[in-house]
PDB file of N, CA and C in Angstrom:
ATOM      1  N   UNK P 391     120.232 107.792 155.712  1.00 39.00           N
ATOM      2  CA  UNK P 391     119.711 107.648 157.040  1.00 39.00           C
ATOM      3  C   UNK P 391     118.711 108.762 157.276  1.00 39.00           C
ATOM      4  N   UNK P 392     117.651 108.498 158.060  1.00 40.00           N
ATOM      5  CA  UNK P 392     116.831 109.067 158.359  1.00 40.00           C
ATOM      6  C   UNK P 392     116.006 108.843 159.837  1.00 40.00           C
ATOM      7  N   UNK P 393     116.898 110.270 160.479  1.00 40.00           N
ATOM      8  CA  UNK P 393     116.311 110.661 161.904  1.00 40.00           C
ATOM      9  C   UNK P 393     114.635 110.813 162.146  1.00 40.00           C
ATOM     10  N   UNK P 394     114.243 109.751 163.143  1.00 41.00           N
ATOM     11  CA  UNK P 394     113.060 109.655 163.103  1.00 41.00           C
ATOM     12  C   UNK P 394     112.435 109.817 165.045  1.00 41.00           C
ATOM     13  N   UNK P 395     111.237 110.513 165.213  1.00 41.00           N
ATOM     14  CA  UNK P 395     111.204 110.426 166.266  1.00 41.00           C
ATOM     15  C   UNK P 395     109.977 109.980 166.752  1.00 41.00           C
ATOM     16  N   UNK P 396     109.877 108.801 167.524  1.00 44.00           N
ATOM     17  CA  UNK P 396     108.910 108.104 167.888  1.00 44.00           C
ATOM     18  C   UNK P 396     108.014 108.379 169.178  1.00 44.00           C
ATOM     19  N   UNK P 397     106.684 108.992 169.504  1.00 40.00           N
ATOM     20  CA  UNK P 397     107.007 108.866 170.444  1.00 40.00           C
ATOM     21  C   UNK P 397     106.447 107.763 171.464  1.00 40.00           C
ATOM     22  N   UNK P 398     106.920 107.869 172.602  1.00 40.00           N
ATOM     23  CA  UNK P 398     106.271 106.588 173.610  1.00 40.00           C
ATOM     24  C   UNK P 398     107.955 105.486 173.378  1.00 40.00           C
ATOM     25  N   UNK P 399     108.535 106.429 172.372  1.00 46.00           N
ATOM     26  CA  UNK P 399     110.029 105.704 172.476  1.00 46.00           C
ATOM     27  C   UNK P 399     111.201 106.141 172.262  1.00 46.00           C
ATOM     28  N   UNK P 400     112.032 106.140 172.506  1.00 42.00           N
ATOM     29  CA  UNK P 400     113.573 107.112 172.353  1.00 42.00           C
ATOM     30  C   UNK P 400     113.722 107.369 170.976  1.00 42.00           C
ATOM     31  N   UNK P 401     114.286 108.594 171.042  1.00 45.00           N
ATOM     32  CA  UNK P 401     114.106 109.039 169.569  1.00 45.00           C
ATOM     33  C   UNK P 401     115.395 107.952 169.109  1.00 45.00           C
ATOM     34  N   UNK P 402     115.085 106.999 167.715  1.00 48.00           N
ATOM     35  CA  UNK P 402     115.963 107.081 167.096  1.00 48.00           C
ATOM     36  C   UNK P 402     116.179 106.807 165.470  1.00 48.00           C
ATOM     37  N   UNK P 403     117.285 106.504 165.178  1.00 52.00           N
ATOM     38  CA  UNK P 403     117.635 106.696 163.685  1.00 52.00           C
ATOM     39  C   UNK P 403     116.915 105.413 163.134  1.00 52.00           C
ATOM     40  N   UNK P 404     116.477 105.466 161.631  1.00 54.00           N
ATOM     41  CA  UNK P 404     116.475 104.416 161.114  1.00 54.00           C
ATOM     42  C   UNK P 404     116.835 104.654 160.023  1.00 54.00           C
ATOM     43  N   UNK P 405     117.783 103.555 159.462  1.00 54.00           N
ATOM     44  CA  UNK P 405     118.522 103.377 158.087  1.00 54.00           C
ATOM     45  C   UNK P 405     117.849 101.731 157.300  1.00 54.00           C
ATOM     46  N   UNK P 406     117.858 102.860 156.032  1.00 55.00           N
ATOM     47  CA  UNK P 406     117.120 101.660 155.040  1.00 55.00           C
ATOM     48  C   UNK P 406     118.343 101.216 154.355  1.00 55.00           C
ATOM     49  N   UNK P 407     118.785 100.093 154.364  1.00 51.00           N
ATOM     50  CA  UNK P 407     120.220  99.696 153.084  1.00 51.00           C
ATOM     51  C   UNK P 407     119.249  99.397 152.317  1.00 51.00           C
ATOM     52  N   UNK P 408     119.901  99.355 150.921  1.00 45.00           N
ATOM     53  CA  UNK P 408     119.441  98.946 149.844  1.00 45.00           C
ATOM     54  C   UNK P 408     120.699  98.289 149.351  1.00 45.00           C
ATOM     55  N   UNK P 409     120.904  97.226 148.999  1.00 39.00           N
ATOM     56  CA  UNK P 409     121.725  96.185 148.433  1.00 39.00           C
ATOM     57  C   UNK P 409     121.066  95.696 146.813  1.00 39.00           C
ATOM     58  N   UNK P 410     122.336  95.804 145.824  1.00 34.00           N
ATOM     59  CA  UNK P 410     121.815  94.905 144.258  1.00 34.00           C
ATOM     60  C   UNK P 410     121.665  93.578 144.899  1.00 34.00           C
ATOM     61  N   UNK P 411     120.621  92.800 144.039  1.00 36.00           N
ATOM     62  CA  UNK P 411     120.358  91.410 144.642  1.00 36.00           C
ATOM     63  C   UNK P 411     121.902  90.473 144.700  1.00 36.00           C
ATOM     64  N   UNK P 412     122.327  90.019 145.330  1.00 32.00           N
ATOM     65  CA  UNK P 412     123.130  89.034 145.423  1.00 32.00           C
ATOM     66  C   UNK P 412     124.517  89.632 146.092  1.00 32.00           C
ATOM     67  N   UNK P 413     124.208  90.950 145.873  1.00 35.00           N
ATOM     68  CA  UNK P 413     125.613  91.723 146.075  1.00 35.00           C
ATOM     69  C   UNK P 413     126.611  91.942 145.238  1.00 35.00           C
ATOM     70  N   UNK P 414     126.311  92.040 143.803  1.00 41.00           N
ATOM     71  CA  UNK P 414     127.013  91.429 143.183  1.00 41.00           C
ATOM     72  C   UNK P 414     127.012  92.979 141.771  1.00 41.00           C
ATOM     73  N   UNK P 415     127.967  93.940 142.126  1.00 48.00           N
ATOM     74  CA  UNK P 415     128.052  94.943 141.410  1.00 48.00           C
ATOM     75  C   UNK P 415     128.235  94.954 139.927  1.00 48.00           C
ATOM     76  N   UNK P 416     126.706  95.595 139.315  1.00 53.00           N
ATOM     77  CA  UNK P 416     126.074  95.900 137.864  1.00 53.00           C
ATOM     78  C   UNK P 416     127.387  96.678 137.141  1.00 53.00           C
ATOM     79  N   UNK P 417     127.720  96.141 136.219  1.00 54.00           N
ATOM     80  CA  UNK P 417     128.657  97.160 135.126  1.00 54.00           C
ATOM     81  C   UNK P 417     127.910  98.542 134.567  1.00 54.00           C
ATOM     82  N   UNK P 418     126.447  97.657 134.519  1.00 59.00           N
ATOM     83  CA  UNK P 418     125.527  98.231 133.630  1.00 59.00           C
ATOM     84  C   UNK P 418     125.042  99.672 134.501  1.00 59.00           C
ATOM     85  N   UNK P 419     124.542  99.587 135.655  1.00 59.00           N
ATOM     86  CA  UNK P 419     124.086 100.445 136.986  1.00 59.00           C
ATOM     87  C   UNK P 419     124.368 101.641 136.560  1.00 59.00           C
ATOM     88  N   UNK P 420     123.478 102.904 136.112  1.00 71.00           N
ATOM     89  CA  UNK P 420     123.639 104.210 135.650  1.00 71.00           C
ATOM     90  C   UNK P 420     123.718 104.470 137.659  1.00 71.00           C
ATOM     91  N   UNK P 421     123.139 104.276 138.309  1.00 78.00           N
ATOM     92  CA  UNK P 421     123.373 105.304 139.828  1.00 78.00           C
ATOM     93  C   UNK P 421     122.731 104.523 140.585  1.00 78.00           C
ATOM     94  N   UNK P 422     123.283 104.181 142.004  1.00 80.00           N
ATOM     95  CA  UNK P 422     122.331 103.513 143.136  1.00 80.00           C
ATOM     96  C   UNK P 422     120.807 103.590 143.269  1.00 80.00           C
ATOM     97  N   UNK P 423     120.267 102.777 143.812  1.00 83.00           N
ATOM     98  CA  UNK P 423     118.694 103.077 144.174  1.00 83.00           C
ATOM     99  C   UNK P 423     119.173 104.563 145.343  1.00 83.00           C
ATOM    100  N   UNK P 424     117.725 104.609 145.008  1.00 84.00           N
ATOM    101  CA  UNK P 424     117.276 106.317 146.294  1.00 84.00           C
ATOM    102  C   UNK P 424     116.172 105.693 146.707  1.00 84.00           C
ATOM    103  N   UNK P 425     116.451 106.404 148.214  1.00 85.00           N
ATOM    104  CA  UNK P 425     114.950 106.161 149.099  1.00 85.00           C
ATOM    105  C   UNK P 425     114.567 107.549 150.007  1.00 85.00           C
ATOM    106  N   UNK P 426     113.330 107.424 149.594  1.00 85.00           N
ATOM    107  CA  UNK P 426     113.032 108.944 150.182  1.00 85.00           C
ATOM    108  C   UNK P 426     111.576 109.182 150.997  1.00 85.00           C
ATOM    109  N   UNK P 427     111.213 110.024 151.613  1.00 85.00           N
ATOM    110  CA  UNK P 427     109.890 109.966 152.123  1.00 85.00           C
ATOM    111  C   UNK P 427     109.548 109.196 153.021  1.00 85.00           C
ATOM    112  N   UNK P 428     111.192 109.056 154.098  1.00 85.00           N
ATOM    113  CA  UNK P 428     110.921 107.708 155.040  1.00 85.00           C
ATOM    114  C   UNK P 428     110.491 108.524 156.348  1.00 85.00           C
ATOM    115  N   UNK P 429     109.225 107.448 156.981  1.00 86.00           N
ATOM    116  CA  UNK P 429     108.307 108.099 157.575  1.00 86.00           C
ATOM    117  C   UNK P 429     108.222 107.321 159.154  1.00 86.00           C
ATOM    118  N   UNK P 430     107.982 107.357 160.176  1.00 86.00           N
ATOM    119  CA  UNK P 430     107.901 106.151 160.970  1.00 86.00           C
ATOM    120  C   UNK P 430     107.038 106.737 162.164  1.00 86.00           C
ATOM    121  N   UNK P 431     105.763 105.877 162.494  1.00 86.00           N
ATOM    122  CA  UNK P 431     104.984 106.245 163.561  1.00 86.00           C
ATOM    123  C   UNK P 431     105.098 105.327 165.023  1.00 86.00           C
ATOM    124  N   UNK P 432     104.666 105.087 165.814  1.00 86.00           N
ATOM    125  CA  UNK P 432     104.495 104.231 166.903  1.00 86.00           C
ATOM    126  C   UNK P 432     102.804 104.395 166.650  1.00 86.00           C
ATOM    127  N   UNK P 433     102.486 102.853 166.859  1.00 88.00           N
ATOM    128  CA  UNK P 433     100.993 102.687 166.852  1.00 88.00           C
ATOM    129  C   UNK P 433     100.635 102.995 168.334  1.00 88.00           C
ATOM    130  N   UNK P 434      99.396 103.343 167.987  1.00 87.00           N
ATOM    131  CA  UNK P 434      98.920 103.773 169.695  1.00 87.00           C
ATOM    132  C   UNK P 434      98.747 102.617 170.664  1.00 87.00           C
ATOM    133  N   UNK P 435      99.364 103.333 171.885  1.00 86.00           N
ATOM    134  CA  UNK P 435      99.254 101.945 172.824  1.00 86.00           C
ATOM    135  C   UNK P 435     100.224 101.083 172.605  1.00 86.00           C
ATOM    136  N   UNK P 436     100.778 100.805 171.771  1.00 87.00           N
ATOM    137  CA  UNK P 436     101.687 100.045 171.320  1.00 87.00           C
ATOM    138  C   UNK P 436     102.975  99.704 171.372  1.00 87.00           C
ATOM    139  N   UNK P 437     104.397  99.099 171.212  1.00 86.00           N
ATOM    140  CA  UNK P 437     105.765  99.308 171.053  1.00 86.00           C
ATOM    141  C   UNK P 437     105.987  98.941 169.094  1.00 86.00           C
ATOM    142  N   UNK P 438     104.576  98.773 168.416  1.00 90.00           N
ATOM    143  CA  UNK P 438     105.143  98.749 166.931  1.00 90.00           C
ATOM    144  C   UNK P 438     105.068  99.843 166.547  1.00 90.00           C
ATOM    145  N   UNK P 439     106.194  99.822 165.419  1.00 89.00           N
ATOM    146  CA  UNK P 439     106.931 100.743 164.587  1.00 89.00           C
ATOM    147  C   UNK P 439     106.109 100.485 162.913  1.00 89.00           C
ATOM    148  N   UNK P 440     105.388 101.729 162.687  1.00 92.00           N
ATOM    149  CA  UNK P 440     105.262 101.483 161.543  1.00 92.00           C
ATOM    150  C   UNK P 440     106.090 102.373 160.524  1.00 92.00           C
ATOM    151  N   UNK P 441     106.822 101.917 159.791  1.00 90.00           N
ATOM    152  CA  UNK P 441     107.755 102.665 158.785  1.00 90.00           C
ATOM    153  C   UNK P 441     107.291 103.008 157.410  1.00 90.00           C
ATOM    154  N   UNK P 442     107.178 103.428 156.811  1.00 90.00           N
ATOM    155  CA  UNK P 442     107.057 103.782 155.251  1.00 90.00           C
ATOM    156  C   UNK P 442     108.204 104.816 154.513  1.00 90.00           C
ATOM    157  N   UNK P 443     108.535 104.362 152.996  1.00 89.00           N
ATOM    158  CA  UNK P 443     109.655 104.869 152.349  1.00 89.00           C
ATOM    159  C   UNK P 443     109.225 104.768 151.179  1.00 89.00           C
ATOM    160  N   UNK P 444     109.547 105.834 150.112  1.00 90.00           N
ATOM    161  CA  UNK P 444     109.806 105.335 148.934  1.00 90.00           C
ATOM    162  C   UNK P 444     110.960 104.895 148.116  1.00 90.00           C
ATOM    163  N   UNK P 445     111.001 103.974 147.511  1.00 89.00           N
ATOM    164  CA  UNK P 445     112.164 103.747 146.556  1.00 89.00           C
ATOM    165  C   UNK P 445     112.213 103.451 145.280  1.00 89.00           C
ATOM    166  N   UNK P 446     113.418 104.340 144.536  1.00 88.00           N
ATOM    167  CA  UNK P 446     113.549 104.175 143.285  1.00 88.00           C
ATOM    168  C   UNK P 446     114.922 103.300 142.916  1.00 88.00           C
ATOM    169  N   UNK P 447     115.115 103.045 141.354  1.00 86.00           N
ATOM    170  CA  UNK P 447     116.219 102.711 141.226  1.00 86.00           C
ATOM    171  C   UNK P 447     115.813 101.889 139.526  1.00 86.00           C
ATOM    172  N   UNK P 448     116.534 103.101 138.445  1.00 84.00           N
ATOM    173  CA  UNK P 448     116.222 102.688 137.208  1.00 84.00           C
ATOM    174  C   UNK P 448     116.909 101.449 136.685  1.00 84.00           C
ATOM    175  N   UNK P 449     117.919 100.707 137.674  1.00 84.00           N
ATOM    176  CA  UNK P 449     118.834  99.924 136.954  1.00 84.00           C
ATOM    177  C   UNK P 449     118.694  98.728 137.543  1.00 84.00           C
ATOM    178  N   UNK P 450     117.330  98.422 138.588  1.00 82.00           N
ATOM    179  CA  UNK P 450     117.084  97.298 139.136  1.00 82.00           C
ATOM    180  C   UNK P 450     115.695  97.134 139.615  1.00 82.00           C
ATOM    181  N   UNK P 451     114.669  95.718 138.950  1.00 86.00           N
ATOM    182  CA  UNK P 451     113.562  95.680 139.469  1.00 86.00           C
ATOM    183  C   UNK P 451     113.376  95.154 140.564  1.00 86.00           C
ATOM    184  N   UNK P 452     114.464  94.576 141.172  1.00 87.00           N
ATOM    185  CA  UNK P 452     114.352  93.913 142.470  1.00 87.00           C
ATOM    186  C   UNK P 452     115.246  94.469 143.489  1.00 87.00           C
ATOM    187  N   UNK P 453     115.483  94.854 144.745  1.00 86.00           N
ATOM    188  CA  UNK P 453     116.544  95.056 145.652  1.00 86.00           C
ATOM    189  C   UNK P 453     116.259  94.293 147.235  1.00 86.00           C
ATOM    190  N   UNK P 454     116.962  94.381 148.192  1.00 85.00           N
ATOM    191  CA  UNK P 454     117.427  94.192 149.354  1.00 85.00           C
ATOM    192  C   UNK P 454     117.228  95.031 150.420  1.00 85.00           C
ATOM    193  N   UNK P 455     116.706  94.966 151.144  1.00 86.00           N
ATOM    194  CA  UNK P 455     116.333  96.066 152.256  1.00 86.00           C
ATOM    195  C   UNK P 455     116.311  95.773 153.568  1.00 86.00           C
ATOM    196  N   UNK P 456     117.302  96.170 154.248  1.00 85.00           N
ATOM    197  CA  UNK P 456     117.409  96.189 155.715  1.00 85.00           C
ATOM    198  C   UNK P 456     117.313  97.285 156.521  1.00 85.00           C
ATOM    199  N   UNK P 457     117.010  97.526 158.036  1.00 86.00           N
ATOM    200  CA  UNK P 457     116.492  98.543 158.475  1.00 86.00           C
ATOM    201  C   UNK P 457     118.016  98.247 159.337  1.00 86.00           C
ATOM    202  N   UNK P 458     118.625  99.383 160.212  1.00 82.00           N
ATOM    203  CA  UNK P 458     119.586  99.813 161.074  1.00 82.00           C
ATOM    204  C   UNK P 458     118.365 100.934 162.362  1.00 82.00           C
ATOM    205  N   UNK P 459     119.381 100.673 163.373  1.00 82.00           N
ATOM    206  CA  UNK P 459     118.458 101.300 164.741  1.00 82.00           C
ATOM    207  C   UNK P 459     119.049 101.996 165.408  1.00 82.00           C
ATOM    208  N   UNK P 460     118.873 103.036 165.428  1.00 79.00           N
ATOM    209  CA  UNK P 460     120.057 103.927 166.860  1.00 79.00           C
ATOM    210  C   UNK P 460     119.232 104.525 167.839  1.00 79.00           C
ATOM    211  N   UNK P 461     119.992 104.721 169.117  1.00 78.00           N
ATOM    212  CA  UNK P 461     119.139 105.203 170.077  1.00 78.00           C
ATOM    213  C   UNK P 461     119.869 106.461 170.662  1.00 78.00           C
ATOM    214  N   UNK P 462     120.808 106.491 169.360  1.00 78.00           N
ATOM    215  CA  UNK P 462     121.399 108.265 169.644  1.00 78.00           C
ATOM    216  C   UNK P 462     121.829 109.078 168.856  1.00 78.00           C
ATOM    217  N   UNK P 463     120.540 109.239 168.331  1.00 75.00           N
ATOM    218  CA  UNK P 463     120.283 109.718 167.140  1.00 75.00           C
ATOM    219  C   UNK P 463     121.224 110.184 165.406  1.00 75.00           C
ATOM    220  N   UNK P 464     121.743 108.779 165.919  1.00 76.00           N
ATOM    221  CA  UNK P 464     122.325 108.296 164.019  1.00 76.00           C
ATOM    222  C   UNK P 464     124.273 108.308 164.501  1.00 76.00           C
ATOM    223  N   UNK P 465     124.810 108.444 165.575  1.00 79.00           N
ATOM    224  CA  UNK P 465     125.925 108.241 165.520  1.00 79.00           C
ATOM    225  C   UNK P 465     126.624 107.025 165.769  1.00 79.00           C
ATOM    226  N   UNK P 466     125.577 105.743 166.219  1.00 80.00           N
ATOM    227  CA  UNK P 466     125.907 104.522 166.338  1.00 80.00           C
ATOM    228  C   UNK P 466     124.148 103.807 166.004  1.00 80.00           C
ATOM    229  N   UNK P 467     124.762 102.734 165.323  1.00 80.00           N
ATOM    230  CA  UNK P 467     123.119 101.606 165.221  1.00 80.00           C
ATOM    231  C   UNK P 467     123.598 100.550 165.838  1.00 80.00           C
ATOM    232  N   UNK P 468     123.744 100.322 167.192  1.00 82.00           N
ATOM    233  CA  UNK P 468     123.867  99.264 168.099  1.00 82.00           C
ATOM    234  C   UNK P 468     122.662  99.054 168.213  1.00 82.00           C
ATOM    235  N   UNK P 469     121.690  99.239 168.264  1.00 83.00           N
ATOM    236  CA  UNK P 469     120.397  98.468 168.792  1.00 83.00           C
ATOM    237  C   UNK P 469     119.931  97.387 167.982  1.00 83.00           C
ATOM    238  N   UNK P 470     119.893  96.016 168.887  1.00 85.00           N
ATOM    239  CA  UNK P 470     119.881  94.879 168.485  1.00 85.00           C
ATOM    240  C   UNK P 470     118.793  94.770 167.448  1.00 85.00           C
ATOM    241  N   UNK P 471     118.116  95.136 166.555  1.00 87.00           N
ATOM    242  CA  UNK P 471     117.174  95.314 165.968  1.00 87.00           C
ATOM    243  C   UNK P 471     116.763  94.376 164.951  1.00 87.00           C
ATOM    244  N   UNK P 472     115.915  93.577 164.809  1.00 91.00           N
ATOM    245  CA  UNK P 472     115.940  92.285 163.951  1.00 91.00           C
ATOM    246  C   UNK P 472     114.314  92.088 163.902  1.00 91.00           C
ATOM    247  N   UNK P 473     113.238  92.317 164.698  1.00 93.00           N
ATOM    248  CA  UNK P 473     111.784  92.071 164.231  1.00 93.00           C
ATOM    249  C   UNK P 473     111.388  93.161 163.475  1.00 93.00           C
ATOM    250  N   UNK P 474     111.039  92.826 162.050  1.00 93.00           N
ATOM    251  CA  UNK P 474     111.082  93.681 161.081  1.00 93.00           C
ATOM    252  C   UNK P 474     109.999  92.509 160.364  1.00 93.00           C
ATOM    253  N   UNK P 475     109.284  93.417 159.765  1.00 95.00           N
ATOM    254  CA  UNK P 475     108.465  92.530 158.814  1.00 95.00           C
ATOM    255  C   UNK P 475     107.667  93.434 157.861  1.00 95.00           C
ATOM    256  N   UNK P 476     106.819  92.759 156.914  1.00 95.00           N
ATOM    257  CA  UNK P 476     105.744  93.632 155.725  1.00 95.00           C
ATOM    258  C   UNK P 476     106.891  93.558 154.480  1.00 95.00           C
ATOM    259  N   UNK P 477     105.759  93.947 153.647  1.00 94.00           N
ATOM    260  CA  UNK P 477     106.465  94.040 152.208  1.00 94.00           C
ATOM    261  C   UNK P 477     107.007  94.638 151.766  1.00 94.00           C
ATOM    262  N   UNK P 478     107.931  95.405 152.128  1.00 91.00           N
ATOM    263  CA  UNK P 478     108.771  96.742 152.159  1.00 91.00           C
ATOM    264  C   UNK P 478     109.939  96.214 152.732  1.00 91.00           C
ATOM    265  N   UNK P 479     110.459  94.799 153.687  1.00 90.00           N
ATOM    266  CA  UNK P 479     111.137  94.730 153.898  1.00 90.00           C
ATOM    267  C   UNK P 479     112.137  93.474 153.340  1.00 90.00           C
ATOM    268  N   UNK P 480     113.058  92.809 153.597  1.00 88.00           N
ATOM    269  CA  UNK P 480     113.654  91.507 152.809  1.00 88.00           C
ATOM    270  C   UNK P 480     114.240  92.024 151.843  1.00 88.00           C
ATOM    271  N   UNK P 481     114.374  90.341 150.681  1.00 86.00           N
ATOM    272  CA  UNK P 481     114.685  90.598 149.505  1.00 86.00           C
ATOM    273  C   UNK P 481     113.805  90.449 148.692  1.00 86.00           C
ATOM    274  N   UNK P 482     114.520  91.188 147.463  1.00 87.00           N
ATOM    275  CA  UNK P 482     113.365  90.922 146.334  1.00 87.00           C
ATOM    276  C   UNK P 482     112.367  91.945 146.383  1.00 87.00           C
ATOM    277  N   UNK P 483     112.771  93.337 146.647  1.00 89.00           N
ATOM    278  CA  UNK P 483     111.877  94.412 147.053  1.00 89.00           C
ATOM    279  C   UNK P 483     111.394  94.882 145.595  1.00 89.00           C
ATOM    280  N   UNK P 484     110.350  95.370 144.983  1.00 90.00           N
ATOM    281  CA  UNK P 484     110.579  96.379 143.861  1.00 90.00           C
ATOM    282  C   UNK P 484     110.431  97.671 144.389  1.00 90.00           C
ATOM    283  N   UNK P 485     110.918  98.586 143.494  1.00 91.00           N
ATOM    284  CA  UNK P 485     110.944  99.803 143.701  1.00 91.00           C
ATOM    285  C   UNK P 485     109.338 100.286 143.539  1.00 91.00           C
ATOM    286  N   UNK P 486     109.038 101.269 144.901  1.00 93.00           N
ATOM    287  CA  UNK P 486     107.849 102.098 144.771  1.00 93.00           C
ATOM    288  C   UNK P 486     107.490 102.949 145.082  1.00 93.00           C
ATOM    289  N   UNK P 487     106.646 103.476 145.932  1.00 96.00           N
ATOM    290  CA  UNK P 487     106.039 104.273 147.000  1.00 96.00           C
ATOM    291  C   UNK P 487     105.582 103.852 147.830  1.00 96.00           C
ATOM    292  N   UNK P 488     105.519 104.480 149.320  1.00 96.00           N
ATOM    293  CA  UNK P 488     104.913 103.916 150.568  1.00 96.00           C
ATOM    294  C   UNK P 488     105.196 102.460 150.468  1.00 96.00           C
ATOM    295  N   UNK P 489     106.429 102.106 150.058  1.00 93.00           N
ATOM    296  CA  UNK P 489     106.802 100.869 150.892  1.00 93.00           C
ATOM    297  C   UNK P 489     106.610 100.313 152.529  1.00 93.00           C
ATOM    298  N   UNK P 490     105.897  99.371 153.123  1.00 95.00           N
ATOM    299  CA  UNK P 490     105.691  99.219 154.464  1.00 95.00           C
ATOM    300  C   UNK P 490     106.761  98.159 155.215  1.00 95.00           C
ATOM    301  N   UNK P 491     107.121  98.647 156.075  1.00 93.00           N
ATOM    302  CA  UNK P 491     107.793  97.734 157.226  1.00 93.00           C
ATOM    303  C   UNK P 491     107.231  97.760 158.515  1.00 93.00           C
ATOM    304  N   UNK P 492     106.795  96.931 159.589  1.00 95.00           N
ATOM    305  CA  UNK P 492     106.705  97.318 160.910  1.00 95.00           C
ATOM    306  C   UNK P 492     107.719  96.572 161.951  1.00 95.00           C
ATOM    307  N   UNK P 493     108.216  97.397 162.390  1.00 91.00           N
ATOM    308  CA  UNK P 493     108.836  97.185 163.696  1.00 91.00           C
ATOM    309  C   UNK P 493     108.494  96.792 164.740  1.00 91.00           C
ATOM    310  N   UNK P 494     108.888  95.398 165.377  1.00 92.00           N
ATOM    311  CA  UNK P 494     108.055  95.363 166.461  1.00 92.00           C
ATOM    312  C   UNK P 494     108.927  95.180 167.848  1.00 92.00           C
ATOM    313  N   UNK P 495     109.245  97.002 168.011  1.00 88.00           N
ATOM    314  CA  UNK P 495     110.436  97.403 169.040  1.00 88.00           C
ATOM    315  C   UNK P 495     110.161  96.412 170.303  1.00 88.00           C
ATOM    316  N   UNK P 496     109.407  96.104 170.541  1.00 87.00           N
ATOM    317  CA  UNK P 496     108.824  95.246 171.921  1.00 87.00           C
ATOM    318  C   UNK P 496     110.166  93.689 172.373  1.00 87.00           C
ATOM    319  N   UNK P 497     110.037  93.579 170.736  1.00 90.00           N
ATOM    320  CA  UNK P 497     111.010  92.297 170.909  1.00 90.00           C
ATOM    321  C   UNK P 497     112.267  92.363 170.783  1.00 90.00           C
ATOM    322  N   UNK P 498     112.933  93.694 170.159  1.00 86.00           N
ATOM    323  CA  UNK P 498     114.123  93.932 170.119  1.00 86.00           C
ATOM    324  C   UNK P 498     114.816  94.992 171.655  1.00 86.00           C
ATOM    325  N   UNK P 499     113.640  95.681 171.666  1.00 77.00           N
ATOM    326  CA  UNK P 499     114.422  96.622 172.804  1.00 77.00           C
ATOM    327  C   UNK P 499     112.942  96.937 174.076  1.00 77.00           C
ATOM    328  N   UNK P 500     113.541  96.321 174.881  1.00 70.00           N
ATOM    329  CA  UNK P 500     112.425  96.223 175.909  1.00 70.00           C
ATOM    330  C   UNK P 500     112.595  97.544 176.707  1.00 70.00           C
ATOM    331  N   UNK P 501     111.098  97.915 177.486  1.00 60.00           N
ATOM    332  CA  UNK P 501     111.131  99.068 178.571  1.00 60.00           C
ATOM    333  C   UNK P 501     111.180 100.494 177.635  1.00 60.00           C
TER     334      UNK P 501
END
């Protein structure tokens, strides 16, 4: 997890899961994917969220990626959070750098 602070919006957490495709635990798997360098702006004027992360993971070319939302700062992700989009997010991710997601807080959490 990674405390992020937006502004023009309540500071809060965002968590990247990373899931093996299917869910379905590797014998083979030397160590989980890592994600690091997670970054998140508010566009100007705006309620979108632009996110960026990197991710690794030597034991899988594809993964799963979901974002989590808190609005107090990482001790609960109740915020209904579901407009998420870009190629950084879904399934079928590969591992990279500056992976992109944008958030588009407008539709999940109004005001």
């Amino acid at each position: 997890m990674k405390a992020v602070r937006v502004p023009g919006l309540l500071a809060f957490a965002v968590l990247l899961g990373f899931l093996l495709d299917a869910w379905v635990p590797r014998a083979d798997a030397a160590s989980p994917p890592t994600v690091s360098n997670v970054r998140a702006q508010q566009r100007a004027g705006t309620q979108q969220v632009d996110i960026t992360y990197d991710l690794a993971d030597a034991d899988s070319a594809r993964l799963s990626v979901s974002v989590a939302v808190s609005d107090n700062g990482g001790a609960t992700f109740a915020v209904p959070a579901t407009s998420f989009s870009g190629d950084g997010y879904g399934v079928s991710i590969s591992p990279g750098t500056r992976k992109p997601i944008v958030w588009d807080a407008a539709r999940d959490w109004p005001g």
